[in-house]
mmCIF file with all atom_site columns, C-alpha atoms in Angstrom:
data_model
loop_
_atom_site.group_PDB
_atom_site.id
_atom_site.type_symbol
_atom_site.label_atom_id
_atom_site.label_alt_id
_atom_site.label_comp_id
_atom_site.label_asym_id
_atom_site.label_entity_id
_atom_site.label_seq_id
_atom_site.pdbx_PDB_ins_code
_atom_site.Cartn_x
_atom_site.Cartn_y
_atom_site.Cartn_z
_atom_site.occupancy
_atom_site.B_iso_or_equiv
_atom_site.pdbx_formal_charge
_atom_site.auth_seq_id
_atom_site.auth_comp_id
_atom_site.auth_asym_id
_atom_site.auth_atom_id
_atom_site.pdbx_PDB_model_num
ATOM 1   C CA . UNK A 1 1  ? 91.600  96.213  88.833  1.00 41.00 ? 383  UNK A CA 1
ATOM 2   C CA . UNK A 1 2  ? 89.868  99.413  89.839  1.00 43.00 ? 384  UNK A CA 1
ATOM 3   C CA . UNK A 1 3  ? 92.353  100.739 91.954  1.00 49.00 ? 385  UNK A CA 1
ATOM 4   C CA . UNK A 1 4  ? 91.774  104.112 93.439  1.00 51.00 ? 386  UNK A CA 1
ATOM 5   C CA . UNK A 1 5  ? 88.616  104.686 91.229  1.00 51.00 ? 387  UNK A CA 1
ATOM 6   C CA . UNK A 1 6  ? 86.741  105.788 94.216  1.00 47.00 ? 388  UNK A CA 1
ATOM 7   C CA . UNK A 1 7  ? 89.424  108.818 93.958  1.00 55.00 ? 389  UNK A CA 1
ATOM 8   C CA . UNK A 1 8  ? 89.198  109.168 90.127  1.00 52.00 ? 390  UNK A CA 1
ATOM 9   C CA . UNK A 1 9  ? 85.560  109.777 89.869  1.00 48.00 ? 391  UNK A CA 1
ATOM 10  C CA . UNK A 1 10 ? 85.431  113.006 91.598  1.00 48.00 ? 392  UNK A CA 1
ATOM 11  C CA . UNK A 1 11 ? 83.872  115.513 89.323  1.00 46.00 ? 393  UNK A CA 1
ATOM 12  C CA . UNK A 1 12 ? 84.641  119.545 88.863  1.00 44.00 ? 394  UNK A CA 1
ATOM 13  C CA . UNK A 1 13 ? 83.423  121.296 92.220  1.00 44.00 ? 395  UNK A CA 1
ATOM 14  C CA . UNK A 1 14 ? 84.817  120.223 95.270  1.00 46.00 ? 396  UNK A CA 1
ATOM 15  C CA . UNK A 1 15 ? 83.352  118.632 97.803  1.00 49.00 ? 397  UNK A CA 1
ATOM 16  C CA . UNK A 1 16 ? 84.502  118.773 101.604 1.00 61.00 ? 398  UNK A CA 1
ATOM 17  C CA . UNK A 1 17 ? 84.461  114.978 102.526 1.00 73.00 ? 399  UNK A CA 1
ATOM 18  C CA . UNK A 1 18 ? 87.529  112.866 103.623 1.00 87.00 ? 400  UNK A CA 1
ATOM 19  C CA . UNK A 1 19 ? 88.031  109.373 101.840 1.00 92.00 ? 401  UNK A CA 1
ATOM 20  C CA . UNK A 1 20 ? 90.488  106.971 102.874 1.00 94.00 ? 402  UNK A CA 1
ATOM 21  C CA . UNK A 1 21 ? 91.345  104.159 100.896 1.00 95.00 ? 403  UNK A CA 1
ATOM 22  C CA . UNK A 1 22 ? 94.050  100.946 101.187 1.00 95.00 ? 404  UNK A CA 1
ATOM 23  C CA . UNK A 1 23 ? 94.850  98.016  99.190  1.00 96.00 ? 405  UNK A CA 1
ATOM 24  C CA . UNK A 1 24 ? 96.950  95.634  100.435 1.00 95.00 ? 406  UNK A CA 1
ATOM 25  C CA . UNK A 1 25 ? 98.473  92.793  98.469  1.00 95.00 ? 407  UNK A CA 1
ATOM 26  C CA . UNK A 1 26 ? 100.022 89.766  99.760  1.00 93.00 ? 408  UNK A CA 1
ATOM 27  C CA . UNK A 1 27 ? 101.607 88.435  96.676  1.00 91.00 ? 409  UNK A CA 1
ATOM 28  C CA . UNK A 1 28 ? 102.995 84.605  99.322  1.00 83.00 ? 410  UNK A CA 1
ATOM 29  C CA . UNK A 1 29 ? 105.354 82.243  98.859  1.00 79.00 ? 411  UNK A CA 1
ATOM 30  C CA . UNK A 1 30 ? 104.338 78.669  99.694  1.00 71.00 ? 412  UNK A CA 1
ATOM 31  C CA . UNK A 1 31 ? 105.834 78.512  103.345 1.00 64.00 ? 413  UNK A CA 1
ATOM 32  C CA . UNK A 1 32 ? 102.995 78.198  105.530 1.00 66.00 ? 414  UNK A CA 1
ATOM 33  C CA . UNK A 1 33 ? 102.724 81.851  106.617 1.00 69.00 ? 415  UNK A CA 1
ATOM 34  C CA . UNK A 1 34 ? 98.987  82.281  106.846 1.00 73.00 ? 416  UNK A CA 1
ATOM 35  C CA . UNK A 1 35 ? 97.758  85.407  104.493 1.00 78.00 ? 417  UNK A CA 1
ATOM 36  C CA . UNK A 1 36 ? 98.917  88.730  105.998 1.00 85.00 ? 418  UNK A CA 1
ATOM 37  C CA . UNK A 1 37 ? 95.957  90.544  104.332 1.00 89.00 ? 419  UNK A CA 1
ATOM 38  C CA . UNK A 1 38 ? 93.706  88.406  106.425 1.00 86.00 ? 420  UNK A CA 1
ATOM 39  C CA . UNK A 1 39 ? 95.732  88.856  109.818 1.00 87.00 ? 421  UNK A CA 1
ATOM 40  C CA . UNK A 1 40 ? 96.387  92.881  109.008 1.00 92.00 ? 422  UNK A CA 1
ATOM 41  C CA . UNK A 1 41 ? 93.053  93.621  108.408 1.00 92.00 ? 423  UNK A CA 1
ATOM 42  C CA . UNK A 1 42 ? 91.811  94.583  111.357 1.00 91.00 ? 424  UNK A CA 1
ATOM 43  C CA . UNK A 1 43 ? 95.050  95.662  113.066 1.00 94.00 ? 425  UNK A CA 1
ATOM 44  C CA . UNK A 1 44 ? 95.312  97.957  110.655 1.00 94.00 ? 426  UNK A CA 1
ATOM 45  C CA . UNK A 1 45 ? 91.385  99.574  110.807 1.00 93.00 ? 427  UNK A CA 1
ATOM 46  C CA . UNK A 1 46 ? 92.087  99.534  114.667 1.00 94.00 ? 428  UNK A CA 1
ATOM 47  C CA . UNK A 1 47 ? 95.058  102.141 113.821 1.00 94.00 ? 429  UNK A CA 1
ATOM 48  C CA . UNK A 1 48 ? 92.583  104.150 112.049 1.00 92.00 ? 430  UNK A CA 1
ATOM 49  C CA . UNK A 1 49 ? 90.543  104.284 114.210 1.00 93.00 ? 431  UNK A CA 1
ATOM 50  C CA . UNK A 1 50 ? 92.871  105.867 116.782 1.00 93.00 ? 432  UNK A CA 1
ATOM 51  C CA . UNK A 1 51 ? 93.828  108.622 114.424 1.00 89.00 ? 433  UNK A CA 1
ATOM 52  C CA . UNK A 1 52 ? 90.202  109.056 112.729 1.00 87.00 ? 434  UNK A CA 1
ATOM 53  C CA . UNK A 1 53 ? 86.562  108.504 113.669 1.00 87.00 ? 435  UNK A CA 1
ATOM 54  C CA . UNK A 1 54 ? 85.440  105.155 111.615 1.00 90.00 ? 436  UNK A CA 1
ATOM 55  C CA . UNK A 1 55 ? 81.964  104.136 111.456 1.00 91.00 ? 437  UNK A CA 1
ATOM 56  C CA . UNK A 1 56 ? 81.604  100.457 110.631 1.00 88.00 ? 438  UNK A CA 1
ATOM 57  C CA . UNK A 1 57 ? 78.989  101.314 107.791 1.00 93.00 ? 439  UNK A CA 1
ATOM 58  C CA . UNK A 1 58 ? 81.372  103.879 105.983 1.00 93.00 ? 440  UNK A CA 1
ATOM 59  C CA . UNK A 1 59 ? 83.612  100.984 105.944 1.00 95.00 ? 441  UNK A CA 1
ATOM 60  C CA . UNK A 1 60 ? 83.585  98.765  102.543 1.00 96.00 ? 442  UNK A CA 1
ATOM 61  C CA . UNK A 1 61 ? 86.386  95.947  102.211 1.00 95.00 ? 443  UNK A CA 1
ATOM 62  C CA . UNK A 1 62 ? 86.720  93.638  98.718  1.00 95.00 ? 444  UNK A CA 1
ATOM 63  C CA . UNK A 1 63 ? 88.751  90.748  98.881  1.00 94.00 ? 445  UNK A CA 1
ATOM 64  C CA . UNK A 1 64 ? 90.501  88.747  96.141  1.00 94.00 ? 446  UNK A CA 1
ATOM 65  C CA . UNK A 1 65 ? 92.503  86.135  95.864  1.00 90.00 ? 447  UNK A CA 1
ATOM 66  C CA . UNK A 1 66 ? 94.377  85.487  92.372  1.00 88.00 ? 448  UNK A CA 1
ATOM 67  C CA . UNK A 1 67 ? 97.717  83.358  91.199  1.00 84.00 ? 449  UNK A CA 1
ATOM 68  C CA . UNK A 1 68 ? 99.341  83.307  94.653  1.00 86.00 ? 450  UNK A CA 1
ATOM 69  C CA . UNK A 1 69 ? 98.292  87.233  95.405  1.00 91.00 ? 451  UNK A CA 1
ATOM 70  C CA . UNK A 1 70 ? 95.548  88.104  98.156  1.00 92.00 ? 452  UNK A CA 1
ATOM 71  C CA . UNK A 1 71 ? 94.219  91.963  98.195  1.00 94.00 ? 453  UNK A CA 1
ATOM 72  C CA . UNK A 1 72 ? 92.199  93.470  100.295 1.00 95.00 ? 454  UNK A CA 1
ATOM 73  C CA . UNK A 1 73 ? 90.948  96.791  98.991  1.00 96.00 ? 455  UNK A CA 1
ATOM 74  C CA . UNK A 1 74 ? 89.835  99.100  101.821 1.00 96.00 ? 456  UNK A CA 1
ATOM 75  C CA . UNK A 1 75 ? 87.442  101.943 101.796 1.00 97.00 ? 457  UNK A CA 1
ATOM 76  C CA . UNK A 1 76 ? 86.635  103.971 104.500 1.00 95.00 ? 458  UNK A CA 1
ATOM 77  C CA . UNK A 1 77 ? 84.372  107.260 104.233 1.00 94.00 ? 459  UNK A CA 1
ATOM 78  C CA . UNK A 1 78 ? 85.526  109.808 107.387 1.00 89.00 ? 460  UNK A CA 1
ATOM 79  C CA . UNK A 1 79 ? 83.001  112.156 108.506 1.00 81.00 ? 461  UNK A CA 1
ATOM 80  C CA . UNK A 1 80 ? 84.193  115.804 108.057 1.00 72.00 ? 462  UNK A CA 1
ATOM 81  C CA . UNK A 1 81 ? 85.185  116.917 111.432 1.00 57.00 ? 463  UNK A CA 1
ATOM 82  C CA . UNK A 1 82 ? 87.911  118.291 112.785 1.00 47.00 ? 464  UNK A CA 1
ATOM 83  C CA . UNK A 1 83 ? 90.069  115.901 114.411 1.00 44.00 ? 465  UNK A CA 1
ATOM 84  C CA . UNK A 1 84 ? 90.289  117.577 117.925 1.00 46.00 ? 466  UNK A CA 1
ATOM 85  C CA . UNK A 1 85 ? 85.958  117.620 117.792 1.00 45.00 ? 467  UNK A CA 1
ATOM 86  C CA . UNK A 1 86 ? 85.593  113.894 117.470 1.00 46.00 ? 468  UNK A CA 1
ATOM 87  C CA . UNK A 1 87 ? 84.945  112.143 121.134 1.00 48.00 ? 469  UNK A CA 1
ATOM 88  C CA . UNK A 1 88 ? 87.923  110.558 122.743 1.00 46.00 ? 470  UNK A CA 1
ATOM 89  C CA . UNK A 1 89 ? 87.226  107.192 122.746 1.00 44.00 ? 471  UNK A CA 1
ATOM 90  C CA . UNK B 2 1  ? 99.831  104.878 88.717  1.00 41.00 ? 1459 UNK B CA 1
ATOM 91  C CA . UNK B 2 2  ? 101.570 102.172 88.726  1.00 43.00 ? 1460 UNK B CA 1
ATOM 92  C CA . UNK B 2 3  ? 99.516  100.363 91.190  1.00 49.00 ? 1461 UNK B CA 1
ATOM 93  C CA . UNK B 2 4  ? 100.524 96.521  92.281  1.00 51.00 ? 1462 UNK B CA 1
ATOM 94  C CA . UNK B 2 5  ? 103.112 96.844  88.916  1.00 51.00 ? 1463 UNK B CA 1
ATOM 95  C CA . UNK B 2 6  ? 105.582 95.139  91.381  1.00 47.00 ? 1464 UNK B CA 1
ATOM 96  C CA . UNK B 2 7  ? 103.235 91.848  90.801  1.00 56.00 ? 1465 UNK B CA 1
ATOM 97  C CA . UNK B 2 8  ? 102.135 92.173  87.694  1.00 52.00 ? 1466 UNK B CA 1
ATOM 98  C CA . UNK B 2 9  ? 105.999 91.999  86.580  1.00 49.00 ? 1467 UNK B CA 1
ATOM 99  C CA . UNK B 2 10 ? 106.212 88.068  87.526  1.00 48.00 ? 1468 UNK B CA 1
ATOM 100 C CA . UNK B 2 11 ? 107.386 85.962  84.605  1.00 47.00 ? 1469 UNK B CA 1
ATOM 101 C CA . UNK B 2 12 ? 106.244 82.694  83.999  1.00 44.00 ? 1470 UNK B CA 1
ATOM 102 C CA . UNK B 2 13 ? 108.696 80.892  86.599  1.00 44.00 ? 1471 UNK B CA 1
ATOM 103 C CA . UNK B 2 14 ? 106.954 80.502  89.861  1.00 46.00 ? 1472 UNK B CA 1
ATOM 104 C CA . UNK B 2 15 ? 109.414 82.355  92.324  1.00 49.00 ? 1473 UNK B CA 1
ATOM 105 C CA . UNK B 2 16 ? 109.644 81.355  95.862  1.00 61.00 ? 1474 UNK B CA 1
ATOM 106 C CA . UNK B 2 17 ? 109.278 84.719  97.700  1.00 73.00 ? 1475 UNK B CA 1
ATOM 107 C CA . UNK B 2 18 ? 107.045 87.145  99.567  1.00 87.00 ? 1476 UNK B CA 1
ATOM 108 C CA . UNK B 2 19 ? 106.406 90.619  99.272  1.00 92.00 ? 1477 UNK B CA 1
ATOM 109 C CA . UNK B 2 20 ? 103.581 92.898  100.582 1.00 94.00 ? 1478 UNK B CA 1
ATOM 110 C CA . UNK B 2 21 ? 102.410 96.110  99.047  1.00 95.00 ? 1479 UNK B CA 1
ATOM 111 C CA . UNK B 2 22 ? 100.195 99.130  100.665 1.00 95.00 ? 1480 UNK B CA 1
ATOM 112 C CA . UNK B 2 23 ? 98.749  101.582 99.135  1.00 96.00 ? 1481 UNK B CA 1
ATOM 113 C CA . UNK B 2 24 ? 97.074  104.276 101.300 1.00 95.00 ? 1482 UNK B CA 1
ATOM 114 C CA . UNK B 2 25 ? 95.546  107.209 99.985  1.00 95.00 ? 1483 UNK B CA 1
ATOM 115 C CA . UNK B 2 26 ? 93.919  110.026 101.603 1.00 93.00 ? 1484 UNK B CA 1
ATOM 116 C CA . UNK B 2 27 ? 91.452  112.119 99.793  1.00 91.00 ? 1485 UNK B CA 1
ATOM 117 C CA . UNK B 2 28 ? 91.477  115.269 102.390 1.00 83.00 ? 1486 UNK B CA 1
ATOM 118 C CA . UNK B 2 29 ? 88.603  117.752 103.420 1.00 79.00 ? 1487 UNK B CA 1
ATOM 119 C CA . UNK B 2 30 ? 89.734  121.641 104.488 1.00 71.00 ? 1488 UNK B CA 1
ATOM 120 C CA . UNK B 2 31 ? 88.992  120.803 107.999 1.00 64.00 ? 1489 UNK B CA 1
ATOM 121 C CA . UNK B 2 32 ? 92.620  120.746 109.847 1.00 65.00 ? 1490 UNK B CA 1
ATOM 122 C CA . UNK B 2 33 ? 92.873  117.334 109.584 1.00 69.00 ? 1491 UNK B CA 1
ATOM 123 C CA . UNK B 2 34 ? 96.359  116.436 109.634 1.00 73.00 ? 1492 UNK B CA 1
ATOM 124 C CA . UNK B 2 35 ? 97.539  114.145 106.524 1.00 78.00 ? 1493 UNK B CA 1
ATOM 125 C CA . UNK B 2 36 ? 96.368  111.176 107.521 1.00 85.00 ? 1494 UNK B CA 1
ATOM 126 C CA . UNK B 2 37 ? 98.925  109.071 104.818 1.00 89.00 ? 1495 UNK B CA 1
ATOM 127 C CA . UNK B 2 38 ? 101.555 110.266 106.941 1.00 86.00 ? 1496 UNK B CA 1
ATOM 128 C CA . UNK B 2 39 ? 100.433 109.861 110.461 1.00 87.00 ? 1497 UNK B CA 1
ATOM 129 C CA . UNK B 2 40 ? 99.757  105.567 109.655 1.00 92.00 ? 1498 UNK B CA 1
ATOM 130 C CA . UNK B 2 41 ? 102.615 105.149 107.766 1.00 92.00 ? 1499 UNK B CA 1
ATOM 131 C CA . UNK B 2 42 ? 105.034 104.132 110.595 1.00 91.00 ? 1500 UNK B CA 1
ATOM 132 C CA . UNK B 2 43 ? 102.033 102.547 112.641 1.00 94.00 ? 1501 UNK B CA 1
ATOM 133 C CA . UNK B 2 44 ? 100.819 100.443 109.954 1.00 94.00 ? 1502 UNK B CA 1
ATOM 134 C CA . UNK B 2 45 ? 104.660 99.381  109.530 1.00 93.00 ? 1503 UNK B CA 1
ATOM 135 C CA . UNK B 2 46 ? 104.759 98.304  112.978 1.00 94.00 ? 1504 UNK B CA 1
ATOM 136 C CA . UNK B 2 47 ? 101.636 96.746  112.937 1.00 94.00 ? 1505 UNK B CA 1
ATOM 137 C CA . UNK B 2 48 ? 103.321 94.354  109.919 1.00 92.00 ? 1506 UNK B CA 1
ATOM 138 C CA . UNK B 2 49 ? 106.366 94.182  111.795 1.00 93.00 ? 1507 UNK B CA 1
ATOM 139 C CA . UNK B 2 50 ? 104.209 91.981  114.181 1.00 92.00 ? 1508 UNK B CA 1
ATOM 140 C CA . UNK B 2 51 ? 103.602 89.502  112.165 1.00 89.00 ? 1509 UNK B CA 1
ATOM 141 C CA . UNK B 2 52 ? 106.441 89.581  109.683 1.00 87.00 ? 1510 UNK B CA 1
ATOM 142 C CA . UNK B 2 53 ? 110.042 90.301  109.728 1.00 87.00 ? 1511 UNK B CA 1
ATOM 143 C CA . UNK B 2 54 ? 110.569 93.358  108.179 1.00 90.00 ? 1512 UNK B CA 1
ATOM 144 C CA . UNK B 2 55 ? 114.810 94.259  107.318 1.00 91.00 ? 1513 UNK B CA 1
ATOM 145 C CA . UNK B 2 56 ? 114.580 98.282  106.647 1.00 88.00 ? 1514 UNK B CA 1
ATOM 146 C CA . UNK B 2 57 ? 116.448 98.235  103.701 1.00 93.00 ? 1515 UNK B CA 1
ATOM 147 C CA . UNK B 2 58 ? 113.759 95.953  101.622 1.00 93.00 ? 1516 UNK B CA 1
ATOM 148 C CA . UNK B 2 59 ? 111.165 98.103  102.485 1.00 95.00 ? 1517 UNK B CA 1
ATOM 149 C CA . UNK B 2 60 ? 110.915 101.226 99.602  1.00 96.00 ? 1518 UNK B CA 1
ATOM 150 C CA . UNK B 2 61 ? 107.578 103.932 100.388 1.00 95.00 ? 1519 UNK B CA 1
ATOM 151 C CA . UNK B 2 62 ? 106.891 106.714 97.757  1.00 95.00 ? 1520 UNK B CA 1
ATOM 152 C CA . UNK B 2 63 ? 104.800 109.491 98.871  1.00 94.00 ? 1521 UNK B CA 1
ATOM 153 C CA . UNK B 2 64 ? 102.266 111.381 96.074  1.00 94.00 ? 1522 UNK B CA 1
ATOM 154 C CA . UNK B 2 65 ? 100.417 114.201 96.330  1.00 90.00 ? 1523 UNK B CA 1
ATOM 155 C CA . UNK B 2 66 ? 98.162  115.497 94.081  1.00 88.00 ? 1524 UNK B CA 1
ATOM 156 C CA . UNK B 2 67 ? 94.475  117.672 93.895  1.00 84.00 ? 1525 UNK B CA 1
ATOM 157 C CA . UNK B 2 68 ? 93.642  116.978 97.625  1.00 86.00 ? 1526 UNK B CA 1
ATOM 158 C CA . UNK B 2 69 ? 94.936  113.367 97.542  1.00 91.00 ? 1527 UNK B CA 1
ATOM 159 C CA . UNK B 2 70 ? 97.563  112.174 99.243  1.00 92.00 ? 1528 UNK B CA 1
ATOM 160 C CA . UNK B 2 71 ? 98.758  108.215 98.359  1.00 94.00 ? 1529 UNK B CA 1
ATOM 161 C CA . UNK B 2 72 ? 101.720 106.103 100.006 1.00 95.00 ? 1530 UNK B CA 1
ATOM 162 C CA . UNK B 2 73 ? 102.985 103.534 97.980  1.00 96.00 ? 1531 UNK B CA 1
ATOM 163 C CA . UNK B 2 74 ? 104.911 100.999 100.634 1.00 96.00 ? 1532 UNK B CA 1
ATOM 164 C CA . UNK B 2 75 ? 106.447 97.223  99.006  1.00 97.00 ? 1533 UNK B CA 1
ATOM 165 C CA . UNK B 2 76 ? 107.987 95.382  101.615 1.00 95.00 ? 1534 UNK B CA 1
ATOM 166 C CA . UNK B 2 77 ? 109.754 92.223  100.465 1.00 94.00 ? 1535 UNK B CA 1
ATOM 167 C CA . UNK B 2 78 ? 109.230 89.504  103.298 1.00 89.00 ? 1536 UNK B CA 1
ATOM 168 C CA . UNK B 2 79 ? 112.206 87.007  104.150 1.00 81.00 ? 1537 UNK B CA 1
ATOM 169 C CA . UNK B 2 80 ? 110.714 83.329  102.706 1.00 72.00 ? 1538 UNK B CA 1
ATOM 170 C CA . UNK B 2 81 ? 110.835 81.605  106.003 1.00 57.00 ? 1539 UNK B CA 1
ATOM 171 C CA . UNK B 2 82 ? 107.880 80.305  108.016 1.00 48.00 ? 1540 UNK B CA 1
ATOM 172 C CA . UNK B 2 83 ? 106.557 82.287  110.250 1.00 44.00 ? 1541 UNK B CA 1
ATOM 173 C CA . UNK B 2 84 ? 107.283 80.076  113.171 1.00 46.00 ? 1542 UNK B CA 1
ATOM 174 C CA . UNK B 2 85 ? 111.132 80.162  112.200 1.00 45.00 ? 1543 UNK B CA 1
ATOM 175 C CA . UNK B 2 86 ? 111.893 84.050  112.619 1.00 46.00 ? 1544 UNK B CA 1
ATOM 176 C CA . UNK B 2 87 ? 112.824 85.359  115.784 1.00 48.00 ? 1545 UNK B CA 1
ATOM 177 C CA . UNK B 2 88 ? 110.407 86.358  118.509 1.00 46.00 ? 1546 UNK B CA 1
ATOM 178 C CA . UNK B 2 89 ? 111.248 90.485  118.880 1.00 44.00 ? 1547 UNK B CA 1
#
């Protein structure tokens, strides 16, 4: 799994951009609890979004589902602003 | 990193139970952003707590920062009961 690769592949000069990135996994037990990676998803990119401007197209989500364990991996390119410049919603 | 190791470690015995693992890392800009890893942590917990019961003490975070990047490791281990079973808050 390429986790955090996004992160890894920066090379030697530094670069002022802002990258967040999540992965949840759901490893679920057969009990009827629909998958939290599903439900979470968007709760959690609404969360975000209070705290950091998203734009939809900076967003990329893979999902995969393996042996019992859903993960979403979440990647979400922030525009390089200071937080108090961004427009209150 | 020792990304998802918590469900790579399964044995060959299918195990009834339920955990969830996020991983958020922030790869920061010099623009007075705040730390971003920190600021969701306890929303994104809450956010969860909606939807699953969540006992403090099986819930273990690790915080990592390194060359701009900051990551939150959180595995919450989810009580095996459906959903519909566990008391409304």
């Amino acid at each position: 799994m390429s986790l955090l690769s996004l992160f890894s592949r920066r090379g030697s000069a530094p670069v002022a951009r802002e990258r967040l990135q999540l992965i949840i996994a759901h490893e679920r037990a057969d009990n009827g609890r629909s998958d939290l990676v599903v439900t979470l998803r968007e709760e959690i990119l609404a969360v975000i979004a209070k705290h950091a401007a998203i734009e939809r197209d900076k967003v990329s989500i893979k999902a995969e589902q393996r042996e019992g364990v859903s993960t979403l991996d979440i990647n979400i390119e922030l525009p390089t602003i200071a937080v108090g410049m961004r427009k209150a919603a």
